[in-house]
CSV table of C-alpha atoms and ligand atoms in Angstrom, one decimal:
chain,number,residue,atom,x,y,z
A,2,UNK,CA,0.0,0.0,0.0
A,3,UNK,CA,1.3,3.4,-1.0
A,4,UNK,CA,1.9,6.1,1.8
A,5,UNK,CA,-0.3,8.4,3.0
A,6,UNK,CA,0.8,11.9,2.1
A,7,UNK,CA,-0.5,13.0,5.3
A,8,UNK,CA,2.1,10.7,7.3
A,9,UNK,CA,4.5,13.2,5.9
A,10,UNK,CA,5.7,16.3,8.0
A,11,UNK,CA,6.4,20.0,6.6
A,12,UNK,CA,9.9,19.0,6.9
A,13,UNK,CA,9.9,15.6,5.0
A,14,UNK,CA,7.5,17.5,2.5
A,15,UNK,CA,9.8,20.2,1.7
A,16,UNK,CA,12.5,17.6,0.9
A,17,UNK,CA,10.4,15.4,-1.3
A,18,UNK,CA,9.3,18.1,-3.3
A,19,UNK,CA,12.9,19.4,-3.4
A,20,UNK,CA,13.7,16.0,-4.7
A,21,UNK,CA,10.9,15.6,-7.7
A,22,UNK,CA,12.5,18.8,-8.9
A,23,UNK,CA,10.1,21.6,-7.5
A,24,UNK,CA,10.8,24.8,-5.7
A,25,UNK,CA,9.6,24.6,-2.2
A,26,UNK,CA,6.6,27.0,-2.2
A,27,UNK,CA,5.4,24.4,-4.0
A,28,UNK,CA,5.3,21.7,-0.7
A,29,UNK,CA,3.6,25.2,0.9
A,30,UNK,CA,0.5,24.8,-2.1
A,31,UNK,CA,0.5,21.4,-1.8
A,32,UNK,CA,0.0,21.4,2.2
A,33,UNK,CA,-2.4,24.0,1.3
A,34,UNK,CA,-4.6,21.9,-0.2
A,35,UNK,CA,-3.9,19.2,2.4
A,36,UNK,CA,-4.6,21.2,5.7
A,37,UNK,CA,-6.3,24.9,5.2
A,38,UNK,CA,-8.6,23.7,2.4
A,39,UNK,CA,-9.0,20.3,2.1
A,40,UNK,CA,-9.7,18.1,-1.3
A,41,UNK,CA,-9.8,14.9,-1.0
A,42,UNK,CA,-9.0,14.9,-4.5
A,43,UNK,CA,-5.7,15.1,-6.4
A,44,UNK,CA,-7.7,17.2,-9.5
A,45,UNK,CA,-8.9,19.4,-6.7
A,46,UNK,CA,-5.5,21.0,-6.6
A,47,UNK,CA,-5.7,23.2,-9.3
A,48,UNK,CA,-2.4,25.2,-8.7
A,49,UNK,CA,0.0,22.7,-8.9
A,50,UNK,CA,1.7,21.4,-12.2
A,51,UNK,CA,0.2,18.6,-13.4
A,52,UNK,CA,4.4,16.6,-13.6
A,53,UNK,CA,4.2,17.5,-9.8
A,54,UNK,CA,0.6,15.8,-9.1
A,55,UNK,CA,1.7,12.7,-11.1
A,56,UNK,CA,5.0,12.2,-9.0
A,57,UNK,CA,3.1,12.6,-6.6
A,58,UNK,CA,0.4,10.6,-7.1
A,59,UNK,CA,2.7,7.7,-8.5
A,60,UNK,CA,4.1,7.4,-4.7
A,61,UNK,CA,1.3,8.6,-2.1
A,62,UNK,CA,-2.6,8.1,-1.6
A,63,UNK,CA,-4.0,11.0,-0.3
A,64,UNK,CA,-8.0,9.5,0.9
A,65,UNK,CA,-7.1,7.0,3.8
A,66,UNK,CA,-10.6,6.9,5.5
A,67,UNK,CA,-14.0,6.7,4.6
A,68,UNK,CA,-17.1,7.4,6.7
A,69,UNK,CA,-19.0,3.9,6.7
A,70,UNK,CA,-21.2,5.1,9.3
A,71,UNK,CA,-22.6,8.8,10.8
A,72,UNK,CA,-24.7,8.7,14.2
A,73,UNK,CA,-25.7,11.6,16.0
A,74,UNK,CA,-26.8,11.3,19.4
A,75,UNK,CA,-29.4,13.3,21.1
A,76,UNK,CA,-27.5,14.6,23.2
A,77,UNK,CA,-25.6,16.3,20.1
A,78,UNK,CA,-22.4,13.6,20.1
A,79,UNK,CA,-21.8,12.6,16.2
A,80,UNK,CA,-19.8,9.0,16.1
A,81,UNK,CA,-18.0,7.9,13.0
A,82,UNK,CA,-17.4,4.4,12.0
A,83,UNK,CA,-14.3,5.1,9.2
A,84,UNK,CA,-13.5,2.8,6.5
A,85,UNK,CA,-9.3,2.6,6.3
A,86,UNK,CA,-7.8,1.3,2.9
A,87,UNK,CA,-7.8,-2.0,3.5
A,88,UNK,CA,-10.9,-2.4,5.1
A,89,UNK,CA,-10.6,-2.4,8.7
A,90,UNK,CA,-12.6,0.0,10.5
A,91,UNK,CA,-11.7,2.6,13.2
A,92,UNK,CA,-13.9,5.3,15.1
A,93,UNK,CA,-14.0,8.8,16.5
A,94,UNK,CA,-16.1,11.2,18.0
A,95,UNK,CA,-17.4,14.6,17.8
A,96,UNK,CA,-18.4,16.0,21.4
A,97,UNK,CA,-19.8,19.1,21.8
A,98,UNK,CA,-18.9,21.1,24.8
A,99,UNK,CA,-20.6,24.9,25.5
A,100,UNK,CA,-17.4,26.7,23.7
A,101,UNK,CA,-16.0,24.2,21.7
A,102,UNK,CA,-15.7,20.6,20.1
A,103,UNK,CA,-13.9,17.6,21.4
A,104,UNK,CA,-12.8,15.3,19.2
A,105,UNK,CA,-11.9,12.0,20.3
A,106,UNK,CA,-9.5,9.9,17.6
A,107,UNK,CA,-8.4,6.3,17.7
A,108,UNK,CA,-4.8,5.1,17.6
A,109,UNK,CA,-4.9,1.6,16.7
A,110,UNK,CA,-7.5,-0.7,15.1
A,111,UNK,CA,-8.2,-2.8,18.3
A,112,UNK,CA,-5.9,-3.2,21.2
A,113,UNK,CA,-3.6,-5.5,22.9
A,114,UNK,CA,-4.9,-3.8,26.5
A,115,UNK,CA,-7.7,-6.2,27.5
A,116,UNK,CA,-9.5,-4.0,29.8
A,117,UNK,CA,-12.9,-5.8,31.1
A,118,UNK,CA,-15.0,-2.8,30.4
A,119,UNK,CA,-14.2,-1.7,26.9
A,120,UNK,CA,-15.4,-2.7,23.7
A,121,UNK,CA,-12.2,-2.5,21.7
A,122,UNK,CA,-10.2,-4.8,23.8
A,123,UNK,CA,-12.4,-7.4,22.8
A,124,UNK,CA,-11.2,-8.0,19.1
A,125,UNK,CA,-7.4,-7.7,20.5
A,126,UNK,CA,-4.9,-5.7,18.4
A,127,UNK,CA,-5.5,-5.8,14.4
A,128,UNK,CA,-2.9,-3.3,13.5
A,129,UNK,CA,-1.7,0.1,14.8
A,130,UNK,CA,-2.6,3.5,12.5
A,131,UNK,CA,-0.4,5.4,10.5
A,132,UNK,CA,0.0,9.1,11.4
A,133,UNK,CA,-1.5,10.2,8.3
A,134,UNK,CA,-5.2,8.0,8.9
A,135,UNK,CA,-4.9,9.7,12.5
A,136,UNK,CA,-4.4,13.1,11.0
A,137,UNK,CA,-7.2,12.3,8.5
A,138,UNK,CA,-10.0,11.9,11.6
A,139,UNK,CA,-9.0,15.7,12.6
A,140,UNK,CA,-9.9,16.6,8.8
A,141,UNK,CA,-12.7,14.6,8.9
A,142,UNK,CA,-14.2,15.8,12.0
A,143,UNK,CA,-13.3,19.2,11.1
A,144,UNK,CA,-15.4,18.9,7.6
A,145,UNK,CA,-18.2,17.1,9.3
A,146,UNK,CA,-18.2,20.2,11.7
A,147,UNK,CA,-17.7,22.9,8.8
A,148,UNK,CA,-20.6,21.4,6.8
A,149,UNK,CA,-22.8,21.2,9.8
A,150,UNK,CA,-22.2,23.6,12.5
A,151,UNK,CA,-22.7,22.7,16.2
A,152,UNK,CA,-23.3,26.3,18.1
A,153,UNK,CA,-20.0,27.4,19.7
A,154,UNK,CA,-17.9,24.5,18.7
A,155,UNK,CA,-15.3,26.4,15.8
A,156,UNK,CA,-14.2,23.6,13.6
A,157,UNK,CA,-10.6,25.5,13.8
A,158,UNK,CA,-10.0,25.2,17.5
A,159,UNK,CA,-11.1,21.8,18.3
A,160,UNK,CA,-10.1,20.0,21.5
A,161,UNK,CA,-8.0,16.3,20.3
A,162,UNK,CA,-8.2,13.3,23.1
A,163,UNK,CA,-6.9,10.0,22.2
A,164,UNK,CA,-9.9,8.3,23.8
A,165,UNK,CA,-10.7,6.5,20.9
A,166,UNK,CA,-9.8,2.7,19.9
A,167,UNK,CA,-6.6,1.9,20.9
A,168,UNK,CA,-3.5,2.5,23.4
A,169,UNK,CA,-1.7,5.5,22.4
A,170,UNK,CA,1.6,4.7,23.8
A,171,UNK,CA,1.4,1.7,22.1
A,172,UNK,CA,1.8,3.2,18.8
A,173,UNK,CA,3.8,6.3,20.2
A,174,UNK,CA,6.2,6.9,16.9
A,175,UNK,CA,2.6,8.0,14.7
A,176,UNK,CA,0.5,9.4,17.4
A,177,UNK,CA,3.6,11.5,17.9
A,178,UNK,CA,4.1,12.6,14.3
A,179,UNK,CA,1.0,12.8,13.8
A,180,UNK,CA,0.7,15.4,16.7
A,181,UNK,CA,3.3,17.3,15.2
A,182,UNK,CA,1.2,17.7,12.0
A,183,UNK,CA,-1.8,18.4,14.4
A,184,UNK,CA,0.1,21.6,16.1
A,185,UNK,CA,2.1,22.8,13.2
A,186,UNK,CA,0.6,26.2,12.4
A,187,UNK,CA,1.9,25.0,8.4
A,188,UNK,CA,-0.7,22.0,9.0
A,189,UNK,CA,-3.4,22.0,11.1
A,190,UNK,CA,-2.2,24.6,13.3
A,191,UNK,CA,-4.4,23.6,16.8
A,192,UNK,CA,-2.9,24.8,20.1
A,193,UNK,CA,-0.8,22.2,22.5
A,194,UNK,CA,-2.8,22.7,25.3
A,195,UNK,CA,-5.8,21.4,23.5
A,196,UNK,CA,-4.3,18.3,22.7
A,197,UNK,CA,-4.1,15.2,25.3
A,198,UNK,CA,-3.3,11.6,25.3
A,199,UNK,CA,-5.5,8.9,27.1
A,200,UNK,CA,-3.5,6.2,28.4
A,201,UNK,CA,-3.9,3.3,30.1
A,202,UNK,CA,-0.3,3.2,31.7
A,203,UNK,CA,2.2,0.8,30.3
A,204,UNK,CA,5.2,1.8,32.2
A,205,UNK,CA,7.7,1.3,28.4
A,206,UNK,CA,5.3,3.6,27.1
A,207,UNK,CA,5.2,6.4,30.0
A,208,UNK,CA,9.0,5.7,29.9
A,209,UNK,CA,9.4,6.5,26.1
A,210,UNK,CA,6.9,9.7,26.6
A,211,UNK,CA,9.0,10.7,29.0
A,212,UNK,CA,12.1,10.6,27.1
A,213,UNK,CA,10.1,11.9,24.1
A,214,UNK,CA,9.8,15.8,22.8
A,215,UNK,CA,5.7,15.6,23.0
A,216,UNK,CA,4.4,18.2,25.6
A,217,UNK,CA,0.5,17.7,25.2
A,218,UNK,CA,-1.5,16.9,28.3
A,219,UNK,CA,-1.7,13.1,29.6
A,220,UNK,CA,-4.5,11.6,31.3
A,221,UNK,CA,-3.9,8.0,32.9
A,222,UNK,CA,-6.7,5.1,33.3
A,223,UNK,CA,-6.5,4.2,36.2
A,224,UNK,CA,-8.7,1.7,36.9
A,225,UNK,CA,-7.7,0.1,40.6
A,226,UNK,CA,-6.3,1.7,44.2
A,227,UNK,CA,-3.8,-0.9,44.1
A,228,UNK,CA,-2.3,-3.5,42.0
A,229,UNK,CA,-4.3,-6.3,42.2
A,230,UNK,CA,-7.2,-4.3,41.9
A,231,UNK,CA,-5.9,-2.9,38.8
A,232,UNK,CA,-4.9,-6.4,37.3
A,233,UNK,CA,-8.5,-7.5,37.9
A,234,UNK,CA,-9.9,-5.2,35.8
A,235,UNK,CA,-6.9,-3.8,33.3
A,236,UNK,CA,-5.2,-7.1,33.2
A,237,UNK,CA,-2.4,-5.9,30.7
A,238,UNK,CA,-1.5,-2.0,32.1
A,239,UNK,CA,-2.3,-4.0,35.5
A,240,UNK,CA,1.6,-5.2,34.8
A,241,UNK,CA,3.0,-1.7,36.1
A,242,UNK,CA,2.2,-1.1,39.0
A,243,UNK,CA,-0.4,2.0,40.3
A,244,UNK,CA,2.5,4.3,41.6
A,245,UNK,CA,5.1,3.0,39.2
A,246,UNK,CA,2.4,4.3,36.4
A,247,UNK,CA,1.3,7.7,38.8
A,248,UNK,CA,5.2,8.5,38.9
A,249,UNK,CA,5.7,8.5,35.4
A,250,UNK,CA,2.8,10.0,34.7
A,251,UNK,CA,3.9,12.8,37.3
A,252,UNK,CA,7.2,13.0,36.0
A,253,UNK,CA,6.1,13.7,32.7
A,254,UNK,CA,3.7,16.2,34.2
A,255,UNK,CA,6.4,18.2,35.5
A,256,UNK,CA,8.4,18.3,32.2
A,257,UNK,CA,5.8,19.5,30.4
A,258,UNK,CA,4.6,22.3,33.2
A,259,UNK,CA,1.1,20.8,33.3
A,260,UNK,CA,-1.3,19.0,35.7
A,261,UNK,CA,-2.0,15.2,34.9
A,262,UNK,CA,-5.7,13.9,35.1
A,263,UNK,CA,-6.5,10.2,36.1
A,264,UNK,CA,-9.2,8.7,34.6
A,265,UNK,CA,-11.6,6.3,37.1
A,266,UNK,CA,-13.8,4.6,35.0
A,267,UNK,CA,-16.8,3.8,37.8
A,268,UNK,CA,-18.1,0.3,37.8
A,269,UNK,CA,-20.8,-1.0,40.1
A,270,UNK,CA,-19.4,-3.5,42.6
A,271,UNK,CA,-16.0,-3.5,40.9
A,272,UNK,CA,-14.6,0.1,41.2
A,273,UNK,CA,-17.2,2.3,42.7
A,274,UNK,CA,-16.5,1.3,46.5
A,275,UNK,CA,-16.0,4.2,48.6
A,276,UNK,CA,-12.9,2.4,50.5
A,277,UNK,CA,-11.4,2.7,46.7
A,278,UNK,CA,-12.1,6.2,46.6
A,279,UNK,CA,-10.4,6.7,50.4
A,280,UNK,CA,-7.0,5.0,48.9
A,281,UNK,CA,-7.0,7.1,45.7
A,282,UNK,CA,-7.4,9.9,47.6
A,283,UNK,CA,-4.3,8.5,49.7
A,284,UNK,CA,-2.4,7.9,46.2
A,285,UNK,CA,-2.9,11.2,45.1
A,286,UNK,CA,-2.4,13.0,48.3
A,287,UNK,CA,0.2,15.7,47.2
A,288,UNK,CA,0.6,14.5,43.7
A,289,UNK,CA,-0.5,17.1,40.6
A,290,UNK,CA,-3.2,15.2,39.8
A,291,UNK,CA,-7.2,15.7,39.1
A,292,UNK,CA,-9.4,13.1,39.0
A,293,UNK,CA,-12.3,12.4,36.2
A,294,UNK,CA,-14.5,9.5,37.2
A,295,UNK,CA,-16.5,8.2,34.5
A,296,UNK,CA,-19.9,6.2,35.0
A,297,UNK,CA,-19.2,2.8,33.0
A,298,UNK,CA,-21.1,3.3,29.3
A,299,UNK,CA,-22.5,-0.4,29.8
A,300,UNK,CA,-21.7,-3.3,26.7
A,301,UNK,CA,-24.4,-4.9,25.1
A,302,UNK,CA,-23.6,-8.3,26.2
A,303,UNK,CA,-21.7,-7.6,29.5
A,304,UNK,CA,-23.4,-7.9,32.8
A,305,UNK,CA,-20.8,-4.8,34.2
A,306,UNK,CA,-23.1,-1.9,34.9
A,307,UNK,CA,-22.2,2.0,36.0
A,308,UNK,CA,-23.3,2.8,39.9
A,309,UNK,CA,-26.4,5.1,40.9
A,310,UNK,CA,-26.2,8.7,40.6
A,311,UNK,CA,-25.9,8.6,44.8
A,312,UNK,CA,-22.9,6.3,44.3
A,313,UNK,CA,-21.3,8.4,41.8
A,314,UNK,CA,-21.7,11.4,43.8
A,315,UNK,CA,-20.4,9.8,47.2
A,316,UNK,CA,-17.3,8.1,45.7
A,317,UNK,CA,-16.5,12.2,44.6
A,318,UNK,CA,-17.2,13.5,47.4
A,319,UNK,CA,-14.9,11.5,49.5
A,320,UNK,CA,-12.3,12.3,47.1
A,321,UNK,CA,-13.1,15.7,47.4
A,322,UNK,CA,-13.4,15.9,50.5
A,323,UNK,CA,-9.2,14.6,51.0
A,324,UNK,CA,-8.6,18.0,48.2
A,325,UNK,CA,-8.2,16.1,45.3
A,326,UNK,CA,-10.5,17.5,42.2
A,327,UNK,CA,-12.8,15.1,41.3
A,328,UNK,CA,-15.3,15.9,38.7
A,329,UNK,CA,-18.2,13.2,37.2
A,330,UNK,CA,-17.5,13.2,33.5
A,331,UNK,CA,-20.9,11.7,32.2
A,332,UNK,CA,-20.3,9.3,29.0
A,333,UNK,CA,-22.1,11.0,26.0
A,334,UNK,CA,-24.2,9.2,23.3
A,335,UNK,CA,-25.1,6.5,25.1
A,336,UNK,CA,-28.0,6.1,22.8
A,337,UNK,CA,-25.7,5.9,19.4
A,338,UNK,CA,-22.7,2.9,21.1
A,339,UNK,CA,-20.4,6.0,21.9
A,340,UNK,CA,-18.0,4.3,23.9
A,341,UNK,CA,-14.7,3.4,22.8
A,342,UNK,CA,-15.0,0.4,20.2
A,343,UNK,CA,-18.6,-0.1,20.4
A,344,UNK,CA,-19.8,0.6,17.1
A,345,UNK,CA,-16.8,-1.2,15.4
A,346,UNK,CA,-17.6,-4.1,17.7
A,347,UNK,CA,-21.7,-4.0,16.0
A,348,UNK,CA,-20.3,-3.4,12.7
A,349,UNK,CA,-18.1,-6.1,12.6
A,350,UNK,CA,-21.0,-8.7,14.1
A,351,UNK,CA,-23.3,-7.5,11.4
B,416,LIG,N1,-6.1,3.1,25.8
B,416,LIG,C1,-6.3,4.5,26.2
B,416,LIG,C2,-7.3,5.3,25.4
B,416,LIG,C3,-8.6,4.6,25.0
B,416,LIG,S1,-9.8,4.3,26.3
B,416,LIG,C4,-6.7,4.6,27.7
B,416,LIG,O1,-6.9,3.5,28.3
B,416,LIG,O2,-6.8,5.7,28.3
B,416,LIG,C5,-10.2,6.0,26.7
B,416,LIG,C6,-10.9,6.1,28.1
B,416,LIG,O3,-12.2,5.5,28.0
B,416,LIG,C7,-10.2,5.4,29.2
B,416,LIG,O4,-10.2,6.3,30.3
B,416,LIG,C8,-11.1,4.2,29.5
B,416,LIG,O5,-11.0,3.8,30.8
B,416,LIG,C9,-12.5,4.7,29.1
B,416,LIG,N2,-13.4,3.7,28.7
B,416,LIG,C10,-13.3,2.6,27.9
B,416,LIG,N3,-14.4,1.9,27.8
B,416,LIG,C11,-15.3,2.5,28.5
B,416,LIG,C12,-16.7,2.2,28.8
B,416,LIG,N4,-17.3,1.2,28.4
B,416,LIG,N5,-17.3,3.1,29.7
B,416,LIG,C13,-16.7,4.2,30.2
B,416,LIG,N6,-15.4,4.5,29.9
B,416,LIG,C14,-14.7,3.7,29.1
């Protein structure tokens, strides 16, 4: 399969048009027609010299995804299912907030992670993404948004998670370029402090995003007080242990000058108890952390199930109550499969 010429950097893009033979103002058109008005189409780029478009076009693809599926949710979440070139499927979401849109991307098709509660680890890893298909959703979601407004959300100035399928810092080369492309104001231009990567805490990973040039925000799934509860539930992340993971995290925290959030996915029975709550509180006792607990979005053929509303609230308060920031981040589009790897999951049964 040919590359994706949106796996390519301005750098790497100024050298491969120097190469074919073209002055680089050129590689400026041609990211042009990439980034701050987007084709789709190679004919759609009418300033460039038609030698230039064949080279190109002789090398590099430049559609990686299709939309297979569009839902939007009543409560205003849109949820893509995208077709990739060779026919595996990813997803990501458009989340409307009062003053802007989140979108939340995928990293891999599948994941090795296993966690009990989430759809994607359920098919295991198929493959990891290439930067360009994850650059590709933020054009996507971008268009969708341009073509049909949500009120306050500015297509331009979108919020990026990468709470979609997959572990990020499993695939860190291409989420990496491909946030590079993301904040380069020659590309897409968004701000770093917009940007954030969701991961469930395998400590090579944190290790490598330490050592790494990235400086967007990190939040870390938690998942379990202590180790074993951790295992039970995030078997594979369960391997580094819950302050190995929160020292990393906080590590990379301070390099980056920037809070950390943990992420306490709330599970009747399993996670919700407020002894668990008590020891987080003890675990993050002095450490820059907040806390986002989110209410389990339930699987169709699971029996785990999200707490009551009073269970919710308690297991904040107490955390709270210790002064660590704790806020209940509901799980939108509940009624369209919304969580992570739920509509690839019915797509792929169908
Ligand atoms: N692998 C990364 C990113 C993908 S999951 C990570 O673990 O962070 C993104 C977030 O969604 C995680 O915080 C995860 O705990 C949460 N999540 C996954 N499935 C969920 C579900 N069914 N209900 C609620 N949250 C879920």
């Amino acid at each position: 399969m040919k590359e994706l010429l949106h796996s390519l950097g301005t750098a790497e893009m100024d050298e491969l048009t120097a190469g074919l033979g073209h002055p680089r103002y050129r590689s400026g058109q041609l990211r042009d027609w990439l980034y701050r008005h987007p084709v789709g189409a190679w004919d759609g780029m009418t300033n460039l010299p038609a030698r230039f478009i064949e080279q190109l076009q002789e090398r590099y693809d430049i559609e990686g995804l299709k939309v297979v599926e569009r839902r939007v949710s009543r409560d205003g979440t849109r949820k893509f299912l995208f077709e990739l070139r060779d026919g595996q499927t990813v997803e990501s979401v458009i989340i409307p907030m009062a003053d802007h849109a989140t979108f939340c991307l995928s990293s891999q098709v599948g994941c090795a992670m296993a966690c009990r509660f989430c759809a994607t680890a359920r098919g295991g890893l198929v493959r990891n993404l290439k930067s360009g298909e994850i650059v590709q959703q933020v054009i996507a979601l971008q268009q969708d948004l341009a073509d049909d407004p949500l009120p306050g959300c500015h297509s331009a100035h979108p919020n990026v998670v990468f709470m979609g399928m997959g572990e990020p810092l499993d695939n860190l080369p291409a989420v990496a370029s491909s946030i590079a492309i993301m904040l380069d104001p020659a590309c897409l231009g968004l701000s770093r402090r917009r940007v954030r990567i969701s991961t469930s805490g395998p400590g090579d990973g944190l290790r490598k995003l330490l050592d790494s040039e990235l400086n967007v925000g990190l939040t870390l799934s938690l998942g379990g007080s202590n180790d074993s509860e951790r295992k039970s539930i995030m078997p594979v992340p369960g391997r580094t242990s819950v302050s190995d993971s929160l020292d990393l995290a906080e590590r990379y925290g301070k390099r980056i000058g920037r809070r950390g959030t943990v992420a306490w996915v709330l599970i009747a029975g399993k996670t919700d108890h407020l002894e668990q709550a008590r020891n987080l509180a003890d675990l993050l006792a002095r450490r820059p952390f907040k806390v986002n607990l989110i209410p389990l979005n339930p699987l169709d053929d699971d029996d785990l199930a999200a707490p009551g509303q009073e269970r919710t609230l308690a297991f904040q308060k107490v955390l709270t109550e210790a002064g660590v920031d704790a806020f209940i981040r509901a799980s939108g589009g509940r009624d369209i499969a919304a969580a992570c790897g739920q509509l690839h999951r019915r797509h792929q049964a169908s």
